[in-house]
mmCIF file of C-alpha atoms in Angstrom:
data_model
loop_
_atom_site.group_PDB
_atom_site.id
_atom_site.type_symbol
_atom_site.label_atom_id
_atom_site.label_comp_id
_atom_site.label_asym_id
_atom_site.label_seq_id
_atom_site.Cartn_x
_atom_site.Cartn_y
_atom_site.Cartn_z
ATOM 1 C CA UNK A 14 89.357 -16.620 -20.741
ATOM 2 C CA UNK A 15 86.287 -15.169 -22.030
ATOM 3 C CA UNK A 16 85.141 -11.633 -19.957
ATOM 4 C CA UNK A 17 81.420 -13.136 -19.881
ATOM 5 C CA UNK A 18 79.981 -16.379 -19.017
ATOM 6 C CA UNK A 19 76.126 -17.769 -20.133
ATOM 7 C CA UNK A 20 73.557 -19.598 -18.339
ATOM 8 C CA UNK A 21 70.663 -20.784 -20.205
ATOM 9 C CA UNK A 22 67.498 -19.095 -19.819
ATOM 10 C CA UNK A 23 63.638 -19.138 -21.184
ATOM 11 C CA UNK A 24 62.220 -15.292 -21.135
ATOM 12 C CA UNK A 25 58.406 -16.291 -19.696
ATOM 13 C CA UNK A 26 55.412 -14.478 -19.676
ATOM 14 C CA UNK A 27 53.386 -15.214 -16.521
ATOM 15 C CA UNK A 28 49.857 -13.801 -16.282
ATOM 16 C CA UNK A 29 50.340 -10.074 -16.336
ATOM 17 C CA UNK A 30 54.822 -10.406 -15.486
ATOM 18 C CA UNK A 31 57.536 -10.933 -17.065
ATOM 19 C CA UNK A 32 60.470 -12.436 -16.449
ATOM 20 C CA UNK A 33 63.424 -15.034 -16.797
ATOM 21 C CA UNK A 34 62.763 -18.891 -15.960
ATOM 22 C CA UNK A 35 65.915 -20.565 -14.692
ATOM 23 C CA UNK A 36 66.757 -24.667 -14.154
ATOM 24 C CA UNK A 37 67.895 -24.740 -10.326
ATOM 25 C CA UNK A 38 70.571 -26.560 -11.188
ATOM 26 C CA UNK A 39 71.857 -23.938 -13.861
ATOM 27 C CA UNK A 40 72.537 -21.088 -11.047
ATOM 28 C CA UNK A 41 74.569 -21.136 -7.595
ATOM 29 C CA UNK A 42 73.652 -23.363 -4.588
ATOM 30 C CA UNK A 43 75.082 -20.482 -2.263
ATOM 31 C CA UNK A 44 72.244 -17.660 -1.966
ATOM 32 C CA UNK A 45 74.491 -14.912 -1.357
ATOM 33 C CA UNK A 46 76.344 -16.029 -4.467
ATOM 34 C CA UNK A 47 72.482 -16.891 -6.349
ATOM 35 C CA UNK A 48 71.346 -13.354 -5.745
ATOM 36 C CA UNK A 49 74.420 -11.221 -6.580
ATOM 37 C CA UNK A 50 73.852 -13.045 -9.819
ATOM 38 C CA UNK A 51 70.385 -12.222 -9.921
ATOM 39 C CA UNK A 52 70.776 -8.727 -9.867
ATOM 40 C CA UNK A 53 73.766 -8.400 -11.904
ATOM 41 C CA UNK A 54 72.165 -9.870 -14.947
ATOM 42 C CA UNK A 55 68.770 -8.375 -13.918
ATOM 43 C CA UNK A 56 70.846 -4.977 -14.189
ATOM 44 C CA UNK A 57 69.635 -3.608 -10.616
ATOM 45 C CA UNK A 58 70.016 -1.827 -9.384
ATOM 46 C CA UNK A 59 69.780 0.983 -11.713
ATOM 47 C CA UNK A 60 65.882 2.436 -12.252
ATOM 48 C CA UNK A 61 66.185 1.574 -15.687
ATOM 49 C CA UNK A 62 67.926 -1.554 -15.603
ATOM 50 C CA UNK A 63 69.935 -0.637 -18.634
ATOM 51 C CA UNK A 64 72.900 -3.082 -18.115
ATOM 52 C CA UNK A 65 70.605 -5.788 -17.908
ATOM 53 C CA UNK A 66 67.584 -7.844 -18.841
ATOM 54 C CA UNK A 67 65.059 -6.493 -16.422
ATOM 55 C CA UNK A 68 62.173 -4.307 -17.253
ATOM 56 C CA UNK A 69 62.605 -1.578 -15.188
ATOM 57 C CA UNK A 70 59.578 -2.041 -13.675
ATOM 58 C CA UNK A 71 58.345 -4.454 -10.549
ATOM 59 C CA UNK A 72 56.288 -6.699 -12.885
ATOM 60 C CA UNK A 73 58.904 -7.351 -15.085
ATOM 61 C CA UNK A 74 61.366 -7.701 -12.904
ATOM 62 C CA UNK A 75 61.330 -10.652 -11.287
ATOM 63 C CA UNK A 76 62.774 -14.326 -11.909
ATOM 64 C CA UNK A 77 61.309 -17.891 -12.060
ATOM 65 C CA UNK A 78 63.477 -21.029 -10.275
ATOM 66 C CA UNK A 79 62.157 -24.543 -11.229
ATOM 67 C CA UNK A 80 63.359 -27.773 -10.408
ATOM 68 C CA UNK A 81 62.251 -31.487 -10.084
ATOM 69 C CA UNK A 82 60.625 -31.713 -6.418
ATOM 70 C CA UNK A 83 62.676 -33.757 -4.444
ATOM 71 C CA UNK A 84 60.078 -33.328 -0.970
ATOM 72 C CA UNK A 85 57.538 -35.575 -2.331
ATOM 73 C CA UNK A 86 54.921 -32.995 -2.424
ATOM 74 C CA UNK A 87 54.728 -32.272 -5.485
ATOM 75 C CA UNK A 88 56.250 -32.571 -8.798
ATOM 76 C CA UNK A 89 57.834 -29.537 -9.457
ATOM 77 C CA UNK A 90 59.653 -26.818 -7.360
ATOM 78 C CA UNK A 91 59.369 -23.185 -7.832
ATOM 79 C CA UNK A 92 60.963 -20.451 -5.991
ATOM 80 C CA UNK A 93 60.126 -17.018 -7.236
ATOM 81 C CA UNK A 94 62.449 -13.887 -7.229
ATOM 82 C CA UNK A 95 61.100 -10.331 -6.682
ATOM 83 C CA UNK A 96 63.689 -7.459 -7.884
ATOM 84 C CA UNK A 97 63.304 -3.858 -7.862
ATOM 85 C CA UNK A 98 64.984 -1.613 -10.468
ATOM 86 C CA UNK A 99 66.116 0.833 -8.444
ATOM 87 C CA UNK A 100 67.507 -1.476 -4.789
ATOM 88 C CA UNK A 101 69.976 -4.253 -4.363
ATOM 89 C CA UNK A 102 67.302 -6.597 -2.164
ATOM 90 C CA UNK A 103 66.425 -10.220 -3.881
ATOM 91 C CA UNK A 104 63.246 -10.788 -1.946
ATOM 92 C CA UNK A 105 62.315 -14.340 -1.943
ATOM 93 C CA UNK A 106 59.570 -14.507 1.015
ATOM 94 C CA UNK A 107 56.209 -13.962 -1.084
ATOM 95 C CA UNK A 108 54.374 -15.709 -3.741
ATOM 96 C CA UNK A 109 53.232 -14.439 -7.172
ATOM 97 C CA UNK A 110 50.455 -15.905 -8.672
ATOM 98 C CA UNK A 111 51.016 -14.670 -12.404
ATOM 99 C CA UNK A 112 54.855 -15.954 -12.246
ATOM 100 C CA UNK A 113 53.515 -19.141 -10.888
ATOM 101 C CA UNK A 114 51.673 -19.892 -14.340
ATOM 102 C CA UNK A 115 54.350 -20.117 -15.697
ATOM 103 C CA UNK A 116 55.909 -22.919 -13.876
ATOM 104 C CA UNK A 117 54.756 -26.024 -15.524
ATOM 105 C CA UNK A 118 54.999 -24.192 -19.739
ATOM 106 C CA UNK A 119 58.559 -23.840 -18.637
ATOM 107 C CA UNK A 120 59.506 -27.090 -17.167
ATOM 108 C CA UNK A 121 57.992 -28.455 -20.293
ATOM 109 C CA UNK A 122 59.587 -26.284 -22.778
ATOM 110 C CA UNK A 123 62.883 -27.225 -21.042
ATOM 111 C CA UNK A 124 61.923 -31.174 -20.390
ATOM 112 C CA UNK A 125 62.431 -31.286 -17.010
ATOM 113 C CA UNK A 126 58.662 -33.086 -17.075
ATOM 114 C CA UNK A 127 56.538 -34.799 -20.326
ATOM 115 C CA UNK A 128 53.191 -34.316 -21.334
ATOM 116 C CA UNK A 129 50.211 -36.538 -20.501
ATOM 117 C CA UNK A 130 47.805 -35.992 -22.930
ATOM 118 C CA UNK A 131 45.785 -33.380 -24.321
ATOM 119 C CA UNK A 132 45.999 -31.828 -21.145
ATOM 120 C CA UNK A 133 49.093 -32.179 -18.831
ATOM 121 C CA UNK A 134 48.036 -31.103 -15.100
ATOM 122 C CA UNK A 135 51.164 -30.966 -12.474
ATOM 123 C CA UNK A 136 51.894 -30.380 -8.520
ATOM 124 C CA UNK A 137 53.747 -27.527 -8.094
ATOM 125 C CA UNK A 138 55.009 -26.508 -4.827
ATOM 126 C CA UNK A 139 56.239 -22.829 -4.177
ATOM 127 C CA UNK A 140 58.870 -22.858 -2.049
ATOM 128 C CA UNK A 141 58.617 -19.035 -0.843
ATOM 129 C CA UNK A 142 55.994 -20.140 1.610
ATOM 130 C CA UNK A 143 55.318 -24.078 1.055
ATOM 131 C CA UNK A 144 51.922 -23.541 -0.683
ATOM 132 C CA UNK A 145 50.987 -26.520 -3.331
ATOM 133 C CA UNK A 146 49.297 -25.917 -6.486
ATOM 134 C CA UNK A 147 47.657 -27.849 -8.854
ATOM 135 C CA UNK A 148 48.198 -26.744 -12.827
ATOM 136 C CA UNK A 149 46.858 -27.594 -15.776
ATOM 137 C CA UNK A 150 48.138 -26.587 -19.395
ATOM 138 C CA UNK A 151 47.232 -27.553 -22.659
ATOM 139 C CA UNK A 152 49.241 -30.475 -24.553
ATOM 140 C CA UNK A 153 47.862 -31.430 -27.711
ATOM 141 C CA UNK A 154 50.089 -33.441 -29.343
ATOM 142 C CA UNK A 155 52.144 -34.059 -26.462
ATOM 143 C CA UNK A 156 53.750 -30.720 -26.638
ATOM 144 C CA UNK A 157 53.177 -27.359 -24.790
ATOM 145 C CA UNK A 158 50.273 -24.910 -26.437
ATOM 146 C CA UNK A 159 50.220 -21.047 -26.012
ATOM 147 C CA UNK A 160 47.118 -20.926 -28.818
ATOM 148 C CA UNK A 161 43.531 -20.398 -27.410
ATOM 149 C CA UNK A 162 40.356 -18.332 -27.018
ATOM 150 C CA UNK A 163 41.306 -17.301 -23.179
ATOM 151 C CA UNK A 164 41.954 -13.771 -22.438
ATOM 152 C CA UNK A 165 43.222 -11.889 -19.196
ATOM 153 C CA UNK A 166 43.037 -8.286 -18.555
ATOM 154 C CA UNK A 167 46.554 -6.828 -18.927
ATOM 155 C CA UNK A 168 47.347 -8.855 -21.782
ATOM 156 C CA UNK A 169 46.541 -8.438 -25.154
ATOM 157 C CA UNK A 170 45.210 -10.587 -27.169
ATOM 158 C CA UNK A 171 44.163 -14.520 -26.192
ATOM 159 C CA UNK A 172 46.059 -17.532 -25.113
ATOM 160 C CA UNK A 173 45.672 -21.221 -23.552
ATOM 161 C CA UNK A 174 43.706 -21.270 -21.165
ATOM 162 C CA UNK A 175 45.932 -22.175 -17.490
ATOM 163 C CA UNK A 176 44.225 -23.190 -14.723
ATOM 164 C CA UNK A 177 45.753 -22.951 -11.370
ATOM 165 C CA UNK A 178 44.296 -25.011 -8.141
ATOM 166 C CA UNK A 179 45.922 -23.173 -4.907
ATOM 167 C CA UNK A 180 45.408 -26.286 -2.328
ATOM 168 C CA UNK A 181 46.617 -24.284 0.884
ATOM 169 C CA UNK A 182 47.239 -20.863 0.428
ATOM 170 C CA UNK A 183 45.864 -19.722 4.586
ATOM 171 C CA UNK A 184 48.930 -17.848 5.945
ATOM 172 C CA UNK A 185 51.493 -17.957 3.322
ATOM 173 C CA UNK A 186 53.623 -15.057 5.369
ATOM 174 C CA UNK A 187 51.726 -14.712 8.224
ATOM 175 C CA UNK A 188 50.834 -16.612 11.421
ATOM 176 C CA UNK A 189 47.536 -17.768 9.688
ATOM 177 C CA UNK A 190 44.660 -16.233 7.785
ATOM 178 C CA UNK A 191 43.718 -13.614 9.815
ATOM 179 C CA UNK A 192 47.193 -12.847 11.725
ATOM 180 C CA UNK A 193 45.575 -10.293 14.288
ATOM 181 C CA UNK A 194 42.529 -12.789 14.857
ATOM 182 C CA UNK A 195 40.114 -11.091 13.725
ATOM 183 C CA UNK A 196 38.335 -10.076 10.458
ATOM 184 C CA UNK A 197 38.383 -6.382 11.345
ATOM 185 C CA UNK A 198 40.512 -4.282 13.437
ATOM 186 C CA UNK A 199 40.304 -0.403 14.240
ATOM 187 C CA UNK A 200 44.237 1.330 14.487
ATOM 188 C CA UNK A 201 44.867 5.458 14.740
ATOM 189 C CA UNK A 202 47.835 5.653 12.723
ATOM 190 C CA UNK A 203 49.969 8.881 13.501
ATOM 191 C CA UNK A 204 53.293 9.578 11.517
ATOM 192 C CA UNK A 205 55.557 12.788 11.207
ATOM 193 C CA UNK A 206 53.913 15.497 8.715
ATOM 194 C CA UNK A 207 50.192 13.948 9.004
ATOM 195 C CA UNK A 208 47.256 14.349 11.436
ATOM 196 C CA UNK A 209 46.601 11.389 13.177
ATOM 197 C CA UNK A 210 43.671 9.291 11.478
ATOM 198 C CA UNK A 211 41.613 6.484 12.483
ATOM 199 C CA UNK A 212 40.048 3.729 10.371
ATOM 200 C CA UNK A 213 38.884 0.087 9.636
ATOM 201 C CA UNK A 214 41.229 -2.809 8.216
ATOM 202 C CA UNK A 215 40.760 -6.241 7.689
ATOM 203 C CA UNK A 216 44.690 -7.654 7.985
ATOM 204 C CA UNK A 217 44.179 -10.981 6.025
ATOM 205 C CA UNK A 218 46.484 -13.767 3.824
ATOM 206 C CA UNK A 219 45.416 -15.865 1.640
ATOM 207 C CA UNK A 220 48.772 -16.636 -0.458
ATOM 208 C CA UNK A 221 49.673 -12.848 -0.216
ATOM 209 C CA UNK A 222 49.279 -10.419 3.045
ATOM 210 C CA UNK A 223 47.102 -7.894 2.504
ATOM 211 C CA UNK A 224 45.681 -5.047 4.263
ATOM 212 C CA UNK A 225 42.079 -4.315 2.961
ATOM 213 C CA UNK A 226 40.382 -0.619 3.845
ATOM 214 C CA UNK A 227 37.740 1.424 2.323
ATOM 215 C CA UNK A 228 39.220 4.437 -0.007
ATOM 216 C CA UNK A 229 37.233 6.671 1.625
ATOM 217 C CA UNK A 230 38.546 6.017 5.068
ATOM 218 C CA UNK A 231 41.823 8.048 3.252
ATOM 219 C CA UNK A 232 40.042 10.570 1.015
ATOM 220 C CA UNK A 233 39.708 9.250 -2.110
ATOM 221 C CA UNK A 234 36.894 7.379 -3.691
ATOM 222 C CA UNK A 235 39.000 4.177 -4.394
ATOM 223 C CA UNK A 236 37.733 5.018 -8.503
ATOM 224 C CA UNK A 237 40.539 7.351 -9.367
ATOM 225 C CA UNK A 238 43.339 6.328 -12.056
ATOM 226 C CA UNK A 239 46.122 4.946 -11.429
ATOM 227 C CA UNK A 240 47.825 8.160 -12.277
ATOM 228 C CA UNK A 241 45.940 9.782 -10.175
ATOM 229 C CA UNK A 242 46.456 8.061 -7.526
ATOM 230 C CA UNK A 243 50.505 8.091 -7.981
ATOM 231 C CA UNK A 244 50.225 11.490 -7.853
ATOM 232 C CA UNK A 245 48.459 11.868 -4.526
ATOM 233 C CA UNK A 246 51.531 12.467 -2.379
ATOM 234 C CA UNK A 247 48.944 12.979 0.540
ATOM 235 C CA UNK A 248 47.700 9.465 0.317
ATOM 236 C CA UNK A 249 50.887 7.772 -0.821
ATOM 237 C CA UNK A 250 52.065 9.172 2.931
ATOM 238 C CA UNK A 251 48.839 8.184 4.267
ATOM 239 C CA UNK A 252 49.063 4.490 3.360
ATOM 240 C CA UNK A 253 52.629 3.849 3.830
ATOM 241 C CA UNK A 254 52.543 5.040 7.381
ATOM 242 C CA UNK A 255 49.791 2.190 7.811
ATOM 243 C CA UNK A 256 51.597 -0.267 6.295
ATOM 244 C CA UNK A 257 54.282 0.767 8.605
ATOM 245 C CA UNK A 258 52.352 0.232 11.410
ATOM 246 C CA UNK A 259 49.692 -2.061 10.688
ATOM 247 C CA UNK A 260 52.543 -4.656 9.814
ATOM 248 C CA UNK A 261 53.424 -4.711 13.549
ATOM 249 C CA UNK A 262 50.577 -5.693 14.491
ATOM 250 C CA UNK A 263 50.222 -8.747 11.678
ATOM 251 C CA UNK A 264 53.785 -10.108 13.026
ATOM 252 C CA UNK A 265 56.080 -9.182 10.119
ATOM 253 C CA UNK A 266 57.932 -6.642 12.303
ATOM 254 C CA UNK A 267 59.748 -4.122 10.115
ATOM 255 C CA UNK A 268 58.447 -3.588 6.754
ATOM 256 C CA UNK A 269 60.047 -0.425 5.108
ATOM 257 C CA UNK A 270 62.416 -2.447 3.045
ATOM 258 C CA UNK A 271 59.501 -5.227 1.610
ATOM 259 C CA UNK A 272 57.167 -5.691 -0.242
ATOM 260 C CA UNK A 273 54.497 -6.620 1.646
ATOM 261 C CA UNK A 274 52.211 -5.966 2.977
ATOM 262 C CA UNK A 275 49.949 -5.313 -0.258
ATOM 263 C CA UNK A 276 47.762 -2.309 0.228
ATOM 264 C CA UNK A 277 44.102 -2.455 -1.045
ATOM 265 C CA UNK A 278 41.602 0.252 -1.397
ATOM 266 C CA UNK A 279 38.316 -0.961 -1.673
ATOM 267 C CA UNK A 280 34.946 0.737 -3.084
ATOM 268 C CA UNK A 281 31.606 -0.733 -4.857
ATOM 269 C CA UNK A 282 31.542 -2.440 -7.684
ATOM 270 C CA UNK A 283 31.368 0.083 -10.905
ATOM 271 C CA UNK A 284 30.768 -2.654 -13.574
ATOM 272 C CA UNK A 285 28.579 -5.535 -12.125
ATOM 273 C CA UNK A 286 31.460 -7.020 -10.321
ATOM 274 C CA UNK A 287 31.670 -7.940 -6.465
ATOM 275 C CA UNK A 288 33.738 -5.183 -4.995
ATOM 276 C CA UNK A 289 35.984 -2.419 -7.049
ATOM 277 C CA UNK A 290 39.975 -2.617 -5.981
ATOM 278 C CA UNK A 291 43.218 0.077 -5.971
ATOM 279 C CA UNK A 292 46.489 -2.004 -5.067
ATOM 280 C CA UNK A 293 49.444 -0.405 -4.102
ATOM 281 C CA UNK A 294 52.899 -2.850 -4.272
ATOM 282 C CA UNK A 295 53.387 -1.062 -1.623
ATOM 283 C CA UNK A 296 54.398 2.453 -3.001
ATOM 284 C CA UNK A 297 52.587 2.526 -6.467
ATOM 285 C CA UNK A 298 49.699 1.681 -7.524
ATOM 286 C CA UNK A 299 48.958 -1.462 -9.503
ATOM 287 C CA UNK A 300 47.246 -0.949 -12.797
ATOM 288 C CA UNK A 301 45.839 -4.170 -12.075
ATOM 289 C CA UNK A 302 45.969 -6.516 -9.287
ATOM 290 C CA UNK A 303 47.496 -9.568 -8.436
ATOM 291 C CA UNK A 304 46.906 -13.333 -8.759
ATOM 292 C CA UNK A 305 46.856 -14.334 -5.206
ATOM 293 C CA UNK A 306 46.014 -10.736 -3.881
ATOM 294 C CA UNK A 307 42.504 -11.347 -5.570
ATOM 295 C CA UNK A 308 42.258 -14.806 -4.350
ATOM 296 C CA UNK A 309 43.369 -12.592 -0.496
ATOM 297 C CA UNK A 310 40.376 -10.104 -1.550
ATOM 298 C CA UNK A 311 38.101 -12.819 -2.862
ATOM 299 C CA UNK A 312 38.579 -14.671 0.664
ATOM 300 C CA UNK A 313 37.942 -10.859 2.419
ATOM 301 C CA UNK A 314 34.397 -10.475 0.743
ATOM 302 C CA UNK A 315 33.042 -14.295 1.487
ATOM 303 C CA UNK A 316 34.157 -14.083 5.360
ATOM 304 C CA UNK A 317 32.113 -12.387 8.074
ATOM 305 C CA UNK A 318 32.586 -9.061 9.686
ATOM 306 C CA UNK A 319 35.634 -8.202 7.648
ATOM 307 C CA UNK A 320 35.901 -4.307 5.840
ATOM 308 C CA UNK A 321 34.610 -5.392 2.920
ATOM 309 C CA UNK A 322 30.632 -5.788 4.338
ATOM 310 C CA UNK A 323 28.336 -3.020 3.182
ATOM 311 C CA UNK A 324 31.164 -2.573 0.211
ATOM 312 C CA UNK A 325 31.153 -5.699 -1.929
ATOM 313 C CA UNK A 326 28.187 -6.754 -3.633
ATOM 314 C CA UNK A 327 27.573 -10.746 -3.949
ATOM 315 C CA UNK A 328 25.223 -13.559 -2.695
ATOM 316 C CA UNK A 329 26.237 -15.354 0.099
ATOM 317 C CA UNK A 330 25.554 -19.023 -1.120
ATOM 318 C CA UNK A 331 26.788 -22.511 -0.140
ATOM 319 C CA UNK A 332 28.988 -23.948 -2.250
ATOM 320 C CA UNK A 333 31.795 -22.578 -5.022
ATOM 321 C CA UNK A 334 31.485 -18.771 -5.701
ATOM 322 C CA UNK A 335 33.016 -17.074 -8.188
ATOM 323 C CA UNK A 336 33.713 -13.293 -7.467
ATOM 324 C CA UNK A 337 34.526 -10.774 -9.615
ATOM 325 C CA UNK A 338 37.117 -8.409 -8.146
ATOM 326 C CA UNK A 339 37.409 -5.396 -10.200
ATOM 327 C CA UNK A 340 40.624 -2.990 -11.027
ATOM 328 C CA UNK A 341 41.704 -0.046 -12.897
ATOM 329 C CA UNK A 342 42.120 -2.105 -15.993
ATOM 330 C CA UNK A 343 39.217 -4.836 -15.888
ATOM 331 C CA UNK A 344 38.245 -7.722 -13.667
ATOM 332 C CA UNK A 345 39.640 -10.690 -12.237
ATOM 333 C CA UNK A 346 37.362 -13.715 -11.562
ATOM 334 C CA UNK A 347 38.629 -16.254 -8.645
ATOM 335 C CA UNK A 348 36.323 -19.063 -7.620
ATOM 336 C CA UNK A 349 36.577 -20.111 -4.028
ATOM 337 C CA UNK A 350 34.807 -22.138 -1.298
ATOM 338 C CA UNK A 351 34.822 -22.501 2.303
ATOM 339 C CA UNK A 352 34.225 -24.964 4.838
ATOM 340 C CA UNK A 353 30.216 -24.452 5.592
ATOM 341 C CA UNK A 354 31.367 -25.858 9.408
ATOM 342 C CA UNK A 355 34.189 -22.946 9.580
ATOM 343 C CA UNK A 356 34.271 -20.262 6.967
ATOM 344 C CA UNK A 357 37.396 -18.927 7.465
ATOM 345 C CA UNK A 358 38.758 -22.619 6.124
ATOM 346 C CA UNK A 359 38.793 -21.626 2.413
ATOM 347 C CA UNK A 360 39.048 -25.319 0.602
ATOM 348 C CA UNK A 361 39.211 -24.281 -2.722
ATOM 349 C CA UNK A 362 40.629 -20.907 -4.430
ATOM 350 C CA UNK A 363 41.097 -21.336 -8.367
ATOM 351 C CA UNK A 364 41.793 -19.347 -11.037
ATOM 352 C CA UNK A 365 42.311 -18.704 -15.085
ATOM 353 C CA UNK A 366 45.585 -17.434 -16.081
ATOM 354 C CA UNK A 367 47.421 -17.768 -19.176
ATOM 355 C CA UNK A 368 51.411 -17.322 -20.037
ATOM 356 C CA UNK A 369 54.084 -17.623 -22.983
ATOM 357 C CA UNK A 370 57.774 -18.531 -23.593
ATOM 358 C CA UNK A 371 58.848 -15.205 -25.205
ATOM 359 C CA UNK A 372 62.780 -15.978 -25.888
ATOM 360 C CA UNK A 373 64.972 -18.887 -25.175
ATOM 361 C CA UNK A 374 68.887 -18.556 -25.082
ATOM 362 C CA UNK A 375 71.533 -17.714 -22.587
ATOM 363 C CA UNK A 376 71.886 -14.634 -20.682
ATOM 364 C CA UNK A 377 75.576 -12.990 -20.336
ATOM 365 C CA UNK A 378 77.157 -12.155 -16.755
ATOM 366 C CA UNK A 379 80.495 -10.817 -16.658
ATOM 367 C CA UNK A 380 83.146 -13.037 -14.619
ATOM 368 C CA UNK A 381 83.347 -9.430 -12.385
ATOM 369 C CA UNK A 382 79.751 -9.610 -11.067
#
């Protein structure tokens, strides 16, 4: 018998990750057994993944699941995979926006759906937390296009353009939008080794929990690098010990072995945007940010009373907005509207992303995993 066994894989691009796509039907029905897999042939965990095809790094390690949707709500299913390099936990519980574009180019690619014309768009429903999503690709030709003028910060060069829908994204790990009820709350945080400090947060999800507070409230402008900011053991110990404790109070209970919640510094706009953003997933700091924590940060600025008033810049308008959240390496542009009856109803959150199949083939496990 051979030592090592394949199962067929497409190597995706996904907004600004990485990772491999997998048919459901091509990997273990037992979880235990589906993520012991996961991280064998993801190589973690080991900080450099080296036995393995991660990229020793969280945005390129993580893992797309699609299969026909057999709940009627949609057409396709999608459960994403988060990995660290360096730990042995297959977290499953929150979305990922850039992963998610990536959905409907793979299903096509592996012809688990056909094309509908020169555009193809398709339900996709993400089973981490139920949320539905409507995506459209380009299909000239009846065939899946990567080729087009549309460009995303993080990633060179231009692609098709993808546009993603998100049709109910309110409270995709929490109790509801605003899991402590209100847009604003006021905690003293106090942890070993630090002087007790108190400040503002708005505790809000949107398709990704998020806790929202000005950079200043923890000594730091909110326009350092993001190299500067890794290096700011102060704050790193600062806004863990608020995640810590803030989580508590947003009903997720324990935290220190998730990822969420997302951590985001906020400041004014440098470059004509709405509001200027540091994320931290949850120990380091994003050199970007992420789909649905923009669409989170997007909802932040349009709702009353949250942290983000006297911070973000933007007309308050009925109707569509489109608000430019800024990060260390550009701007992300979401486009959302609210229910003019009850604004913290958000009816519409869309988005431009774009993706790529980078390498199709098998990946090898050994029988021992």
């Amino acid at each position: 018998m051979a030592s090592q066994y394949s199962i067929p894989c497409i190597l995706m691009r996904g907004g600004t990750s990485k990772g491999p796509f997998f048919y459901a039907k091509d990997l273990p029905e037992n979880i235990k057994e589906r993520d012991r897999l996961l991280l064998r042939l993801m190589g973690s965990p080991d900080r450099r993944q080296i036995d393995g095809i991660g990229g020793a790094h969280a945005l390129t390690s993580k893992v797309g699941i699609v299969d026909i949707c057999s709940t009627g709500q949609a057409d396709l299913s999608f459960l994403f995979a988060q990995l660290q390099p360096d730990s042995d936990l297959v977290d499953t519980k929150p979305n990922c926006g850039n992963m998610l574009a990536a959905v409907v180019p793979f299903a096509l690619e592996k012809g688990l759906i056909q094309a509908q014309g020169p555009t193809t768009t398709v339900k996709v429903l993400t089973l981490n937390t139920g949320m539905v999503s409507e995506i459209q690709v380009q299909t000239p030709e009846g065939e899946i296009s990567y080729e087009g003028d549309a460009a995303i910060n993080g990633v060179p060069g231009t692609s098709a353009p993808i546009a993603i829908n998100f049709l109910d994204t309110a409270g995709s790990v929490c109790s509801g939008l605003l899991p402590t009820g209100k847009p604003k709350d006021t905690i003293t945080v106090h942890a070993d080794g630090l002087s007790p400090f108190t400040l503002d947060v708005t505790c809000i999800d949107n398709g990704m929990p998020l806790v929202i507070f000005k950079a200043t409230d923890v000594g730091v402008s909110g326009l350092e690098s993001v190299a500067e900011l890794n290096a700011n053991t102060e704050l790193k110990q600062r806004v863990e010990a608020l995640r810590l404790q803030i989580a508590e109070r947003m009903g997720l209970g324990d935290v220190s072995t998730k990822n969420y919640p997302k951590m985001t510094l906020i400041a004014p706009p440098e470059h004509g945007g709405a509001v200027t953003t540091r994320s931290f997933i949850p120990h380091v700091c994003h050199e970007a940010i992420g789909v649905l924590a923009a669409v989170t940060v997007g909802t932040a600025i349009k709702l009353p009373g949250t942290v983000c008033e006297g911070i973000a810049r933007f007309e308050q308008a009925q109707g569509p907005v489109t608000l430019s959240v800024e990060h260390p390496t550009g701007e992300f542009s979401v486009t959302l509207d609210s229910d003019p009856e009850n604004p913290e109803i958000v009816t519409k959150a869309a988005l431009l992303r774009t993706a790529r199949a980078l390498m199709r083939g098998d990946v090898l496990v050994p029988h021992s995993n």
